[in-house]
């Protein structure tokens, strides 16, 4: 497959003695939306978190295999995890703005990268908020606390916060699962816009959502990658029985 | 059978008994407060708070003791709070949960919390004064006696050791209320661990650090045993103006006035007044801490 | 198909590459410093252990003692014979040099001066006072200070006070105005004071034999540790720890008999019977008690509890083990209450509901289900309560009467281990046998509370988990 951004090869992941990912092989294309679906506990979120090494934070996790981004193995000894995470941004299931102002939330990333010039910061923040399609809603209250925003706005703010670091890949862990339908559709629109510039990997419970926004879909089941194909094929003509069962709602 | 509700006398008595135990304890607390405040209020005046003791400590105020107490808790906080906060940060942010090191540190902290305060006094004497102080004199002053004797610095440091667990426990509790998602958000944006702690974790647990400090100050202001022989003085005509000076302190003042003063009758109002000041001080601080802690816990639930 | 297509690293949008580890010094140092500081709490425990024991050891190793004394005097750098001599004597018969100031722990300095006056050895009492005075020079109200000093004579005796004088007024504040019974000053001391004086003087003047004498003192001390007399200050000092241990145990038992049932019952009420609102009032209210400084509780015991109890029980010593026990119980109540309440609330709700569903009443559930499940926790609560009382100093100093008696009568005065340290440490001489014995007592307290805590921590917690989780 051409234009692949992320390669995963023979990936195994254990939580202590429990296997959570079993021999995953996956190539994620650049500037496309790739959806990871499957019943809860199937390992899709775990897999997503291996892509920016978020699982490093959990002590009992052991990882074998290779994941490479742009040809560089991110589990190599010499990898700088901090910079890796600047390149691979992440949006979480529950919106998690800092208890700071809207401006400071978005400026957080640039600031830790050493940008302190006020004008430059303002420019970055404005652009990020515009790209996250929330600028119009917050431009008049940049100094208000981010915690005063609605759930959907908070989630878009978190996306803006991620964009402000200027990543290449954005990982989204069920970003709309806690939101109402209107906010969800706004987020979905945003994702479709964002894929022009970013490679997006999204975990979702919602199959319609995967069908609507993704180009590729991977179906996980009990730690294994069952099927991976173009979204169209997965939803219209799945190869495996398990995939079909899941998509048609027979389980999960 | 079901309809006729049996009056459960046993249950009634037992519940009543346990309730009255609780109420009895609270009654004692209120009684203590009332007696001490009542006895102390006649002594209260601006002069009492602002003047030096006079006429063989039978008259006058307790200003040096208040000043000394304030100085003690300030120096103590400067020493105890940073160390306590850092230890708490290590336990919650760096140490692996249930690792041997973390468990050992936690055990050490809890042990520190239960060691009798007089042992800290002995340690202060044996370590700070007779070891560190004497060595300092030997090294810097050519043996001239300055640090190798009781003074406010050693007393404050001794007290800091005593209050260290108070700070650690409070701050640790506050750090644990910071959601993991916030730390992850910061790390996912490419912040380092230290940046995350500095910009997200510590600002988010300021109220916990405050609570710990207040509780430590309240504890330090009230303890006497650790400073009995590390720096507290019976009577001083001047305020301490250097770290190597001795100092007067409220708790010790109460102790000497009640047990060693020449004319106990005559100084009774001063005794009550001093006790009242100390009690109100620690009490107010404690209420502050309880309110702050209550708010932190509420935040955790939400 | 090779998954690894080599790509040249393109010009990235944010210009950041991650293929090489970057050393971030602030992060590195922050971690190192934080780790180092965190170990401090362990280090403190070890240091306390070491330094408290270090000062107690000379009692057992009389042969190695001289080096210690020497090293100390060399540190002080006043290695003149006179200084050494002064280091030896406790209540300095010969105080012509300025050295003693270094050796006394002069916070309670007023004790030294009056005592010397009592012994009548003081030839130059005036400069002596100045020397020992808390404010040595440059203080204008010298007269005032002197006045305080001389007045201190009477209370001094009270500190060791077996009070023979029954006059109620004097007893009320524990001040003994009786001036002559010097024997009683140290409990049951029978030694001749003149002999005492002479021997002290001998020690003082005999510079060369100093170390040997200390050795002998230590040997004697070791021999007398098991005796029944605590007479550290006499010509034939006896450091019997039994009465102190006995007194401590007596006070602890009394306070536990008072505090444990009260605190546990209150905990049962709060954890099981109380509704949410009552709980929110009672819990912080009782925990407020933990905020009372022990010196305040001691003051309250001295002023109020002692009088109240005396009018009820009509005992003769106003300050005694019973008063002290009750007061220390007050200090232990919040400790026991908090831990017991925690233990009770951590019993799984399902136990409670299952029992009620079987038709048990609330109190039956409390006593036959909740209480047994939480027993290890309540046991731990009592252990820590004991630890709190065992080491309590200020209340013991102020409310127990401080006489080293060994009677079974709860209304007799007692002297506890912690109070002994608190009362006497301020007046002993550094390196002296008495000093070492006080540190030995401190070591005992340390070991005891350490052991209690360790038991509560490991044994009890393990049992509790086992019981609740069925592991």
mmCIF file of N, CA and C in Angstrom, chain B residues 90-132:
data_model
loop_
_atom_site.group_PDB
_atom_site.id
_atom_site.type_symbol
_atom_site.label_atom_id
_atom_site.label_comp_id
_atom_site.label_asym_id
_atom_site.label_seq_id
_atom_site.Cartn_x
_atom_site.Cartn_y
_atom_site.Cartn_z
ATOM 1 N N UNK B 90 6.964 12.594 44.553
ATOM 2 C CA UNK B 90 7.652 11.349 44.206
ATOM 3 C C UNK B 90 6.698 10.156 44.330
ATOM 4 N N UNK B 91 5.974 10.133 45.437
ATOM 5 C CA UNK B 91 5.105 8.974 45.694
ATOM 6 C C UNK B 91 4.003 8.852 44.652
ATOM 7 N N UNK B 92 3.441 9.998 44.233
ATOM 8 C CA UNK B 92 2.309 9.885 43.295
ATOM 9 C C UNK B 92 2.749 9.912 41.839
ATOM 10 N N UNK B 93 3.836 10.627 41.527
ATOM 11 C CA UNK B 93 4.166 10.818 40.115
ATOM 12 C C UNK B 93 5.284 9.907 39.625
ATOM 13 N N UNK B 94 6.266 9.668 40.467
ATOM 14 C CA UNK B 94 7.432 8.935 39.984
ATOM 15 C C UNK B 94 7.453 7.473 40.416
ATOM 16 N N UNK B 95 7.190 7.243 41.706
ATOM 17 C CA UNK B 95 7.325 5.871 42.211
ATOM 18 C C UNK B 95 6.271 4.985 41.589
ATOM 19 N N UNK B 96 6.666 3.766 41.306
ATOM 20 C CA UNK B 96 5.674 2.813 40.826
ATOM 21 C C UNK B 96 4.814 2.404 42.006
ATOM 22 N N UNK B 97 3.531 2.387 41.755
ATOM 23 C CA UNK B 97 2.605 2.011 42.818
ATOM 24 C C UNK B 97 3.001 0.635 43.340
ATOM 25 N N UNK B 98 3.061 0.511 44.669
ATOM 26 C CA UNK B 98 3.368 -0.770 45.303
ATOM 27 C C UNK B 98 4.779 -1.271 45.052
ATOM 28 N N UNK B 99 5.635 -0.429 44.529
ATOM 29 C CA UNK B 99 7.028 -0.848 44.449
ATOM 30 C C UNK B 99 7.590 -0.861 45.866
ATOM 31 N N UNK B 100 8.679 -1.576 46.016
ATOM 32 C CA UNK B 100 9.265 -1.713 47.352
ATOM 33 C C UNK B 100 9.645 -0.346 47.930
ATOM 34 N N UNK B 101 10.221 0.483 47.052
ATOM 35 C CA UNK B 101 10.677 1.800 47.522
ATOM 36 C C UNK B 101 9.503 2.636 48.003
ATOM 37 N N UNK B 102 8.447 2.651 47.199
ATOM 38 C CA UNK B 102 7.295 3.468 47.578
ATOM 39 C C UNK B 102 6.703 2.972 48.880
ATOM 40 N N UNK B 103 6.635 1.656 49.028
ATOM 41 C CA UNK B 103 6.052 1.127 50.263
ATOM 42 C C UNK B 103 6.935 1.455 51.451
ATOM 43 N N UNK B 104 8.243 1.379 51.251
ATOM 44 C CA UNK B 104 9.158 1.703 52.346
ATOM 45 C C UNK B 104 9.010 3.167 52.750
ATOM 46 N N UNK B 105 8.924 4.036 51.748
ATOM 47 C CA UNK B 105 8.791 5.458 52.068
ATOM 48 C C UNK B 105 7.473 5.708 52.800
ATOM 49 N N UNK B 106 6.420 5.075 52.322
ATOM 50 C CA UNK B 106 5.136 5.272 52.995
ATOM 51 C C UNK B 106 5.197 4.784 54.435
ATOM 52 N N UNK B 107 5.848 3.657 54.623
ATOM 53 C CA UNK B 107 5.976 3.135 55.988
ATOM 54 C C UNK B 107 6.786 4.100 56.855
ATOM 55 N N UNK B 108 7.851 4.628 56.274
ATOM 56 C CA UNK B 108 8.683 5.583 57.023
ATOM 57 C C UNK B 108 7.866 6.815 57.395
ATOM 58 N N UNK B 109 7.045 7.285 56.463
ATOM 59 C CA UNK B 109 6.241 8.479 56.737
ATOM 60 C C UNK B 109 5.253 8.202 57.860
ATOM 61 N N UNK B 110 4.613 7.038 57.793
ATOM 62 C CA UNK B 110 3.654 6.725 58.854
ATOM 63 C C UNK B 110 4.361 6.522 60.184
ATOM 64 N N UNK B 111 5.551 5.958 60.144
ATOM 65 C CA UNK B 111 6.300 5.800 61.390
ATOM 66 C C UNK B 111 6.653 7.160 61.968
ATOM 67 N N UNK B 112 7.100 8.064 61.099
ATOM 68 C CA UNK B 112 7.397 9.434 61.555
ATOM 69 C C UNK B 112 6.183 10.039 62.238
ATOM 70 N N UNK B 113 5.009 9.699 61.719
ATOM 71 C CA UNK B 113 3.794 10.302 62.266
ATOM 72 C C UNK B 113 3.466 9.765 63.644
ATOM 73 N N UNK B 114 3.939 8.574 63.985
ATOM 74 C CA UNK B 114 3.561 8.024 65.285
ATOM 75 C C UNK B 114 4.688 8.054 66.313
ATOM 76 N N UNK B 115 5.888 8.416 65.897
ATOM 77 C CA UNK B 115 6.970 8.511 66.876
ATOM 78 C C UNK B 115 6.621 9.609 67.885
ATOM 79 N N UNK B 116 6.764 9.330 69.165
ATOM 80 C CA UNK B 116 6.424 10.339 70.170
ATOM 81 C C UNK B 116 7.222 11.612 69.952
ATOM 82 N N UNK B 117 6.576 12.741 70.212
ATOM 83 C CA UNK B 117 7.233 14.003 69.902
ATOM 84 C C UNK B 117 8.490 14.213 70.740
ATOM 85 N N UNK B 118 8.525 13.620 71.915
ATOM 86 C CA UNK B 118 9.715 13.808 72.752
ATOM 87 C C UNK B 118 10.956 13.181 72.110
ATOM 88 N N UNK B 119 10.729 12.121 71.311
ATOM 89 C CA UNK B 119 11.855 11.482 70.626
ATOM 90 C C UNK B 119 12.462 12.463 69.617
ATOM 91 N N UNK B 120 11.587 13.240 68.988
ATOM 92 C CA UNK B 120 12.104 14.255 68.070
ATOM 93 C C UNK B 120 12.966 15.259 68.833
ATOM 94 N N UNK B 121 12.534 15.558 70.057
ATOM 95 C CA UNK B 121 13.332 16.450 70.889
ATOM 96 C C UNK B 121 14.709 15.875 71.153
ATOM 97 N N UNK B 122 14.725 14.594 71.511
ATOM 98 C CA UNK B 122 16.012 13.937 71.751
ATOM 99 C C UNK B 122 16.861 13.952 70.490
ATOM 100 N N UNK B 123 16.215 13.672 69.378
ATOM 101 C CA UNK B 123 16.946 13.652 68.111
ATOM 102 C C UNK B 123 17.491 15.040 67.801
ATOM 103 N N UNK B 124 16.662 16.050 68.008
ATOM 104 C CA UNK B 124 17.112 17.417 67.760
ATOM 105 C C UNK B 124 18.344 17.748 68.592
ATOM 106 N N UNK B 125 18.312 17.291 69.834
ATOM 107 C CA UNK B 125 19.448 17.533 70.729
ATOM 108 C C UNK B 125 20.677 16.741 70.280
ATOM 109 N N UNK B 126 20.463 15.456 70.033
ATOM 110 C CA UNK B 126 21.593 14.593 69.705
ATOM 111 C C UNK B 126 22.158 14.859 68.325
ATOM 112 N N UNK B 127 21.276 15.206 67.383
ATOM 113 C CA UNK B 127 21.734 15.376 66.001
ATOM 114 C C UNK B 127 22.030 16.833 65.672
ATOM 115 N N UNK B 128 20.997 17.672 65.745
ATOM 116 C CA UNK B 128 21.181 19.056 65.306
ATOM 117 C C UNK B 128 22.161 19.803 66.204
ATOM 118 N N UNK B 129 21.941 19.723 67.515
ATOM 119 C CA UNK B 129 22.746 20.547 68.400
ATOM 120 C C UNK B 129 24.121 19.924 68.630
ATOM 121 N N UNK B 130 24.116 18.656 69.072
ATOM 122 C CA UNK B 130 25.375 18.064 69.506
ATOM 123 C C UNK B 130 26.189 17.480 68.354
ATOM 124 N N UNK B 131 25.585 17.318 67.208
ATOM 125 C CA UNK B 131 26.359 16.788 66.083
ATOM 126 C C UNK B 131 26.590 17.876 65.045
ATOM 127 N N UNK B 132 25.495 18.319 64.402
ATOM 128 C CA UNK B 132 25.633 19.325 63.347
ATOM 129 C C UNK B 132 26.144 20.647 63.921
#
